[in-house]
Amino acid sequence: LALGGRAPDDPRLAMRQLQWGMNWLADLMGRRLLEEQNTLLRRSRTALDLVATALDHEGFEKAAIAVVTQLALRTRCVRVSLGFRRGRTSVVKVISHSAQFGRHMNLIALLGAAMDEALDQRCMILHPAPADHLIATSAHADLSSAQKDGQVLTIPLLVTDQFVGAITFERAPGEDFEPGAIELLEAA
Protein backbone atom coordinates (compact mmCIF):
# COMPACT_ATOMS: atom_id res chain seq x y z
CA LEU A 1 0.00 0.00 0.00
CA ALA A 2 1.38 3.37 -0.95
CA LEU A 3 -0.03 6.58 0.47
CA GLY A 4 -0.08 9.21 -2.22
CA GLY A 5 -0.89 12.88 -2.24
CA ARG A 6 -1.03 14.36 1.20
CA ALA A 7 -0.06 11.55 3.51
CA PRO A 8 -1.28 12.05 7.07
CA ASP A 9 1.26 13.15 9.62
CA ASP A 10 0.36 10.16 11.75
CA PRO A 11 0.63 6.88 9.79
CA ARG A 12 -1.43 5.22 12.53
CA LEU A 13 -4.47 7.29 11.43
CA ALA A 14 -4.08 6.01 7.86
CA MET A 15 -3.71 2.46 9.17
CA ARG A 16 -6.89 2.79 11.29
CA GLN A 17 -8.86 4.08 8.32
CA LEU A 18 -7.52 1.22 6.21
CA GLN A 19 -8.56 -1.30 8.87
CA TRP A 20 -12.08 0.18 9.03
CA GLY A 21 -12.34 0.01 5.26
CA MET A 22 -11.14 -3.60 5.22
CA ASN A 23 -13.68 -4.55 7.89
CA TRP A 24 -16.43 -2.95 5.81
CA LEU A 25 -15.32 -4.91 2.73
CA ALA A 26 -15.09 -8.16 4.69
CA ASP A 27 -18.61 -7.59 6.08
CA LEU A 28 -19.95 -6.84 2.59
CA MET A 29 -18.39 -9.99 1.15
CA GLY A 30 -19.73 -12.04 4.07
CA ARG A 31 -23.27 -10.73 3.51
CA ARG A 32 -23.08 -11.56 -0.21
CA LEU A 33 -21.86 -15.07 0.55
CA LEU A 34 -24.68 -15.54 3.06
CA GLU A 35 -27.25 -14.39 0.47
CA GLU A 36 -25.85 -16.86 -2.08
CA GLN A 37 -25.96 -19.68 0.47
CA ASN A 38 -29.56 -18.80 1.40
CA THR A 39 -30.53 -18.84 -2.28
CA LEU A 40 -28.95 -22.27 -2.75
CA LEU A 41 -30.66 -23.49 0.42
CA ARG A 42 -34.08 -22.29 -0.84
CA ARG A 43 -33.52 -24.03 -4.17
CA SER A 44 -32.48 -27.26 -2.49
CA ARG A 45 -35.40 -27.11 -0.07
CA THR A 46 -37.85 -26.57 -2.95
CA ALA A 47 -36.41 -29.48 -4.91
CA LEU A 48 -36.57 -31.78 -1.87
CA ASP A 49 -40.12 -30.68 -1.08
CA LEU A 50 -41.13 -31.54 -4.65
CA VAL A 51 -39.49 -34.96 -4.36
CA ALA A 52 -41.33 -35.53 -1.07
CA THR A 53 -44.60 -34.46 -2.70
CA ALA A 54 -44.05 -36.96 -5.51
CA LEU A 55 -43.20 -39.76 -3.08
CA ASP A 56 -46.43 -39.17 -1.15
CA HIS A 57 -48.44 -40.45 -4.13
CA GLU A 58 -48.61 -43.80 -5.84
CA GLY A 59 -48.26 -43.87 -9.59
CA PHE A 60 -46.78 -41.41 -12.03
CA GLU A 61 -49.91 -39.44 -12.88
CA LYS A 62 -50.97 -38.73 -9.28
CA ALA A 63 -47.43 -37.81 -8.30
CA ALA A 64 -46.98 -35.56 -11.34
CA ILE A 65 -50.29 -33.76 -10.72
CA ALA A 66 -49.29 -33.18 -7.10
CA VAL A 67 -45.87 -31.84 -8.11
CA VAL A 68 -47.13 -29.42 -10.78
CA THR A 69 -49.91 -28.23 -8.46
CA GLN A 70 -47.35 -27.65 -5.71
CA LEU A 71 -45.17 -25.74 -8.18
CA ALA A 72 -48.15 -23.60 -9.21
CA LEU A 73 -48.96 -22.74 -5.60
CA ARG A 74 -45.35 -21.96 -4.66
CA THR A 75 -44.71 -19.78 -7.71
CA ARG A 76 -48.04 -17.91 -7.94
CA CYS A 77 -48.77 -19.47 -11.32
CA VAL A 78 -52.30 -19.86 -12.62
CA ARG A 79 -51.25 -23.09 -14.31
CA VAL A 80 -48.22 -25.39 -14.55
CA SER A 81 -48.15 -28.09 -17.22
CA LEU A 82 -45.81 -31.02 -17.73
CA GLY A 83 -45.29 -32.70 -21.09
CA PHE A 84 -42.97 -35.26 -22.61
CA ARG A 85 -41.58 -35.62 -26.09
CA ARG A 86 -43.11 -38.37 -28.19
CA GLY A 87 -41.41 -38.44 -31.56
CA ARG A 88 -41.18 -34.84 -32.74
CA THR A 89 -44.02 -33.43 -30.68
CA SER A 90 -44.73 -32.86 -27.02
CA VAL A 91 -47.63 -34.59 -25.33
CA VAL A 92 -49.08 -32.79 -22.30
CA LYS A 93 -49.32 -35.34 -19.49
CA VAL A 94 -50.53 -33.31 -16.51
CA ILE A 95 -51.81 -29.83 -15.70
CA SER A 96 -51.87 -28.36 -12.22
CA HIS A 97 -55.20 -28.34 -10.41
CA SER A 98 -56.62 -30.75 -13.03
CA ALA A 99 -57.13 -34.46 -12.84
CA GLN A 100 -58.76 -34.50 -16.28
CA PHE A 101 -58.34 -31.98 -19.05
CA GLY A 102 -59.63 -33.73 -22.17
CA ARG A 103 -62.31 -31.09 -22.86
CA HIS A 104 -59.74 -28.32 -23.33
CA MET A 105 -58.20 -29.57 -26.56
CA ASN A 106 -57.29 -26.07 -27.82
CA LEU A 107 -55.40 -25.38 -24.59
CA ILE A 108 -53.62 -28.74 -24.85
CA ALA A 109 -52.55 -27.96 -28.43
CA LEU A 110 -51.25 -24.52 -27.41
CA LEU A 111 -49.33 -25.97 -24.46
CA GLY A 112 -47.81 -28.70 -26.62
CA ALA A 113 -46.74 -26.14 -29.23
CA ALA A 114 -45.09 -23.97 -26.55
CA MET A 115 -43.22 -27.00 -25.19
CA ASP A 116 -42.14 -27.96 -28.73
CA GLU A 117 -40.89 -24.42 -29.30
CA ALA A 118 -38.62 -24.60 -26.24
CA LEU A 119 -37.46 -28.15 -26.97
CA ASP A 120 -36.73 -27.44 -30.64
CA GLN A 121 -34.57 -24.45 -29.68
CA ARG A 122 -33.08 -26.32 -26.70
CA CYS A 123 -33.55 -23.40 -24.37
CA MET A 124 -35.80 -21.86 -21.78
CA ILE A 125 -38.35 -19.45 -23.27
CA LEU A 126 -39.99 -16.53 -21.51
CA HIS A 127 -42.80 -14.60 -23.20
CA PRO A 128 -42.94 -11.70 -23.43
CA ALA A 129 -39.20 -11.97 -23.81
CA PRO A 130 -36.68 -9.27 -22.94
CA ALA A 131 -35.69 -7.17 -25.95
CA ASP A 132 -32.19 -8.68 -26.17
CA HIS A 133 -33.43 -12.29 -26.58
CA LEU A 134 -33.28 -13.49 -30.16
CA ILE A 135 -35.35 -16.65 -30.04
CA ALA A 136 -38.67 -17.60 -31.58
CA THR A 137 -41.61 -17.20 -29.23
CA SER A 138 -44.65 -17.36 -31.53
CA ALA A 139 -46.18 -20.45 -29.85
CA HIS A 140 -45.69 -18.82 -26.45
CA ALA A 141 -47.32 -15.65 -27.78
CA ASP A 142 -50.32 -17.70 -28.95
CA LEU A 143 -50.63 -19.37 -25.54
CA SER A 144 -50.28 -16.04 -23.74
CA SER A 145 -52.89 -14.45 -25.99
CA ALA A 146 -55.34 -17.29 -25.39
CA GLN A 147 -54.83 -16.91 -21.64
CA LYS A 148 -55.47 -13.15 -21.41
CA ASP A 149 -51.88 -12.07 -22.10
CA GLY A 150 -50.20 -13.39 -19.00
CA GLN A 151 -46.52 -14.25 -18.91
CA VAL A 152 -45.48 -17.75 -20.06
CA LEU A 153 -42.25 -19.56 -19.17
CA THR A 154 -41.21 -22.96 -20.53
CA ILE A 155 -38.23 -24.85 -19.19
CA PRO A 156 -37.01 -27.93 -21.11
CA LEU A 157 -36.29 -31.08 -19.13
CA LEU A 158 -32.83 -32.47 -19.80
CA VAL A 159 -32.00 -36.03 -18.78
CA THR A 160 -28.36 -36.98 -19.24
CA ASP A 161 -27.81 -35.38 -22.66
CA GLN A 162 -31.31 -35.61 -24.12
CA PHE A 163 -34.28 -33.25 -23.93
CA VAL A 164 -37.21 -35.43 -22.87
CA GLY A 165 -39.95 -32.93 -22.09
CA ALA A 166 -40.79 -29.52 -20.72
CA ILE A 167 -42.64 -27.70 -17.97
CA THR A 168 -44.69 -24.64 -18.86
CA PHE A 169 -45.53 -22.05 -16.21
CA GLU A 170 -48.27 -19.46 -16.75
CA ARG A 171 -48.82 -16.34 -14.69
CA ALA A 172 -51.72 -13.92 -14.72
CA PRO A 173 -51.35 -10.53 -16.45
CA GLY A 174 -49.22 -8.18 -14.37
CA GLU A 175 -47.62 -11.07 -12.43
CA ASP A 176 -44.26 -11.24 -14.20
CA PHE A 177 -41.56 -13.76 -13.34
CA GLU A 178 -38.67 -12.25 -11.40
CA PRO A 179 -35.13 -13.39 -12.29
CA GLY A 180 -34.78 -15.11 -8.89
CA ALA A 181 -38.02 -17.04 -9.44
CA ILE A 182 -36.85 -18.19 -12.87
CA GLU A 183 -33.55 -19.43 -11.41
CA LEU A 184 -35.48 -21.27 -8.68
CA LEU A 185 -37.74 -22.94 -11.25
CA GLU A 186 -34.77 -23.97 -13.39
CA ALA A 187 -33.12 -25.55 -10.36
CA ALA A 188 -36.31 -27.31 -9.25
Tab-separated table of C-alpha atoms in Angstrom:
chain	number	residue	atom	x	y	z
A	1	LEU	CA	0.000	0.000	0.000
A	2	ALA	CA	1.376	3.371	-0.948
A	3	LEU	CA	-0.025	6.582	0.473
A	4	GLY	CA	-0.085	9.215	-2.223
A	5	GLY	CA	-0.891	12.879	-2.245
A	6	ARG	CA	-1.025	14.365	1.198
A	7	ALA	CA	-0.055	11.551	3.515
A	8	PRO	CA	-1.281	12.046	7.074
A	9	ASP	CA	1.260	13.150	9.621
A	10	ASP	CA	0.364	10.163	11.753
A	11	PRO	CA	0.634	6.876	9.790
A	12	ARG	CA	-1.432	5.218	12.532
A	13	LEU	CA	-4.467	7.292	11.434
A	14	ALA	CA	-4.079	6.006	7.859
A	15	MET	CA	-3.705	2.465	9.172
A	16	ARG	CA	-6.885	2.790	11.292
A	17	GLN	CA	-8.864	4.077	8.316
A	18	LEU	CA	-7.524	1.224	6.211
A	19	GLN	CA	-8.563	-1.302	8.869
A	20	TRP	CA	-12.080	0.180	9.031
A	21	GLY	CA	-12.343	0.013	5.257
A	22	MET	CA	-11.144	-3.596	5.218
A	23	ASN	CA	-13.681	-4.545	7.892
A	24	TRP	CA	-16.434	-2.950	5.812
A	25	LEU	CA	-15.319	-4.908	2.728
A	26	ALA	CA	-15.094	-8.159	4.689
A	27	ASP	CA	-18.606	-7.586	6.076
A	28	LEU	CA	-19.950	-6.838	2.592
A	29	MET	CA	-18.389	-9.995	1.152
A	30	GLY	CA	-19.732	-12.035	4.072
A	31	ARG	CA	-23.272	-10.731	3.506
A	32	ARG	CA	-23.078	-11.561	-0.210
A	33	LEU	CA	-21.857	-15.073	0.550
A	34	LEU	CA	-24.681	-15.537	3.062
A	35	GLU	CA	-27.250	-14.389	0.470
A	36	GLU	CA	-25.854	-16.858	-2.081
A	37	GLN	CA	-25.964	-19.678	0.468
A	38	ASN	CA	-29.561	-18.799	1.403
A	39	THR	CA	-30.535	-18.838	-2.282
A	40	LEU	CA	-28.950	-22.269	-2.752
A	41	LEU	CA	-30.656	-23.492	0.417
A	42	ARG	CA	-34.076	-22.292	-0.843
A	43	ARG	CA	-33.516	-24.028	-4.175
A	44	SER	CA	-32.485	-27.260	-2.487
A	45	ARG	CA	-35.405	-27.106	-0.074
A	46	THR	CA	-37.850	-26.565	-2.948
A	47	ALA	CA	-36.406	-29.482	-4.912
A	48	LEU	CA	-36.565	-31.778	-1.868
A	49	ASP	CA	-40.121	-30.676	-1.082
A	50	LEU	CA	-41.126	-31.543	-4.648
A	51	VAL	CA	-39.491	-34.961	-4.356
A	52	ALA	CA	-41.333	-35.527	-1.066
A	53	THR	CA	-44.604	-34.464	-2.702
A	54	ALA	CA	-44.047	-36.963	-5.508
A	55	LEU	CA	-43.201	-39.763	-3.082
A	56	ASP	CA	-46.427	-39.175	-1.152
A	57	HIS	CA	-48.441	-40.446	-4.126
A	58	GLU	CA	-48.611	-43.802	-5.844
A	59	GLY	CA	-48.257	-43.874	-9.594
A	60	PHE	CA	-46.776	-41.412	-12.028
A	61	GLU	CA	-49.906	-39.442	-12.876
A	62	LYS	CA	-50.968	-38.731	-9.284
A	63	ALA	CA	-47.425	-37.809	-8.305
A	64	ALA	CA	-46.982	-35.560	-11.344
A	65	ILE	CA	-50.291	-33.759	-10.721
A	66	ALA	CA	-49.290	-33.183	-7.103
A	67	VAL	CA	-45.871	-31.841	-8.108
A	68	VAL	CA	-47.132	-29.419	-10.776
A	69	THR	CA	-49.914	-28.227	-8.463
A	70	GLN	CA	-47.345	-27.650	-5.709
A	71	LEU	CA	-45.172	-25.737	-8.180
A	72	ALA	CA	-48.151	-23.602	-9.210
A	73	LEU	CA	-48.960	-22.743	-5.602
A	74	ARG	CA	-45.350	-21.958	-4.664
A	75	THR	CA	-44.712	-19.779	-7.705
A	76	ARG	CA	-48.037	-17.914	-7.939
A	77	CYS	CA	-48.769	-19.473	-11.323
A	78	VAL	CA	-52.302	-19.858	-12.624
A	79	ARG	CA	-51.250	-23.091	-14.307
A	80	VAL	CA	-48.225	-25.390	-14.546
A	81	SER	CA	-48.147	-28.089	-17.224
A	82	LEU	CA	-45.808	-31.022	-17.734
A	83	GLY	CA	-45.294	-32.696	-21.090
A	84	PHE	CA	-42.973	-35.258	-22.609
A	85	ARG	CA	-41.578	-35.620	-26.091
A	86	ARG	CA	-43.105	-38.366	-28.193
A	87	GLY	CA	-41.409	-38.436	-31.559
A	88	ARG	CA	-41.181	-34.842	-32.744
A	89	THR	CA	-44.021	-33.426	-30.679
A	90	SER	CA	-44.733	-32.863	-27.019
A	91	VAL	CA	-47.631	-34.586	-25.331
A	92	VAL	CA	-49.083	-32.791	-22.296
A	93	LYS	CA	-49.317	-35.342	-19.486
A	94	VAL	CA	-50.531	-33.311	-16.507
A	95	ILE	CA	-51.812	-29.834	-15.702
A	96	SER	CA	-51.868	-28.362	-12.223
A	97	HIS	CA	-55.204	-28.340	-10.408
A	98	SER	CA	-56.624	-30.747	-13.033
A	99	ALA	CA	-57.128	-34.463	-12.837
A	100	GLN	CA	-58.761	-34.504	-16.285
A	101	PHE	CA	-58.336	-31.983	-19.051
A	102	GLY	CA	-59.628	-33.729	-22.173
A	103	ARG	CA	-62.310	-31.091	-22.859
A	104	HIS	CA	-59.736	-28.321	-23.327
A	105	MET	CA	-58.197	-29.566	-26.564
A	106	ASN	CA	-57.290	-26.073	-27.821
A	107	LEU	CA	-55.398	-25.382	-24.590
A	108	ILE	CA	-53.615	-28.736	-24.850
A	109	ALA	CA	-52.554	-27.962	-28.425
A	110	LEU	CA	-51.246	-24.516	-27.406
A	111	LEU	CA	-49.329	-25.966	-24.455
A	112	GLY	CA	-47.811	-28.701	-26.625
A	113	ALA	CA	-46.735	-26.137	-29.229
A	114	ALA	CA	-45.088	-23.969	-26.553
A	115	MET	CA	-43.221	-26.999	-25.187
A	116	ASP	CA	-42.136	-27.961	-28.725
A	117	GLU	CA	-40.886	-24.423	-29.303
A	118	ALA	CA	-38.616	-24.603	-26.241
A	119	LEU	CA	-37.459	-28.145	-26.974
A	120	ASP	CA	-36.734	-27.440	-30.643
A	121	GLN	CA	-34.570	-24.454	-29.682
A	122	ARG	CA	-33.083	-26.324	-26.704
A	123	CYS	CA	-33.546	-23.397	-24.366
A	124	MET	CA	-35.799	-21.857	-21.780
A	125	ILE	CA	-38.347	-19.452	-23.273
A	126	LEU	CA	-39.985	-16.531	-21.511
A	127	HIS	CA	-42.800	-14.605	-23.197
A	128	PRO	CA	-42.938	-11.697	-23.426
A	129	ALA	CA	-39.200	-11.967	-23.810
A	130	PRO	CA	-36.679	-9.273	-22.936
A	131	ALA	CA	-35.695	-7.165	-25.953
A	132	ASP	CA	-32.194	-8.683	-26.171
A	133	HIS	CA	-33.431	-12.288	-26.583
A	134	LEU	CA	-33.277	-13.487	-30.163
A	135	ILE	CA	-35.354	-16.647	-30.035
A	136	ALA	CA	-38.668	-17.599	-31.582
A	137	THR	CA	-41.614	-17.204	-29.227
A	138	SER	CA	-44.651	-17.363	-31.526
A	139	ALA	CA	-46.179	-20.449	-29.850
A	140	HIS	CA	-45.686	-18.816	-26.454
A	141	ALA	CA	-47.316	-15.648	-27.776
A	142	ASP	CA	-50.323	-17.698	-28.946
A	143	LEU	CA	-50.634	-19.373	-25.535
A	144	SER	CA	-50.278	-16.045	-23.742
A	145	SER	CA	-52.885	-14.447	-25.990
A	146	ALA	CA	-55.345	-17.287	-25.393
A	147	GLN	CA	-54.832	-16.913	-21.640
A	148	LYS	CA	-55.470	-13.153	-21.414
A	149	ASP	CA	-51.876	-12.068	-22.098
A	150	GLY	CA	-50.196	-13.393	-18.996
A	151	GLN	CA	-46.516	-14.250	-18.913
A	152	VAL	CA	-45.476	-17.747	-20.056
A	153	LEU	CA	-42.248	-19.558	-19.172
A	154	THR	CA	-41.212	-22.960	-20.533
A	155	ILE	CA	-38.226	-24.850	-19.185
A	156	PRO	CA	-37.011	-27.930	-21.109
A	157	LEU	CA	-36.287	-31.085	-19.127
A	158	LEU	CA	-32.833	-32.466	-19.805
A	159	VAL	CA	-31.995	-36.032	-18.775
A	160	THR	CA	-28.356	-36.977	-19.242
A	161	ASP	CA	-27.812	-35.382	-22.661
A	162	GLN	CA	-31.308	-35.611	-24.119
A	163	PHE	CA	-34.280	-33.253	-23.931
A	164	VAL	CA	-37.211	-35.427	-22.866
A	165	GLY	CA	-39.948	-32.929	-22.093
A	166	ALA	CA	-40.793	-29.520	-20.721
A	167	ILE	CA	-42.636	-27.699	-17.967
A	168	THR	CA	-44.691	-24.640	-18.858
A	169	PHE	CA	-45.531	-22.050	-16.208
A	170	GLU	CA	-48.267	-19.462	-16.747
A	171	ARG	CA	-48.823	-16.340	-14.688
A	172	ALA	CA	-51.722	-13.925	-14.723
A	173	PRO	CA	-51.349	-10.534	-16.455
A	174	GLY	CA	-49.217	-8.184	-14.375
A	175	GLU	CA	-47.620	-11.069	-12.431
A	176	ASP	CA	-44.255	-11.242	-14.198
A	177	PHE	CA	-41.556	-13.756	-13.336
A	178	GLU	CA	-38.673	-12.246	-11.399
A	179	PRO	CA	-35.127	-13.387	-12.287
A	180	GLY	CA	-34.781	-15.113	-8.895
A	181	ALA	CA	-38.022	-17.040	-9.443
A	182	ILE	CA	-36.847	-18.190	-12.869
A	183	GLU	CA	-33.554	-19.429	-11.407
A	184	LEU	CA	-35.477	-21.266	-8.685
A	185	LEU	CA	-37.738	-22.942	-11.250
A	186	GLU	CA	-34.773	-23.973	-13.385
A	187	ALA	CA	-33.120	-25.554	-10.358
A	188	ALA	CA	-36.311	-27.313	-9.247
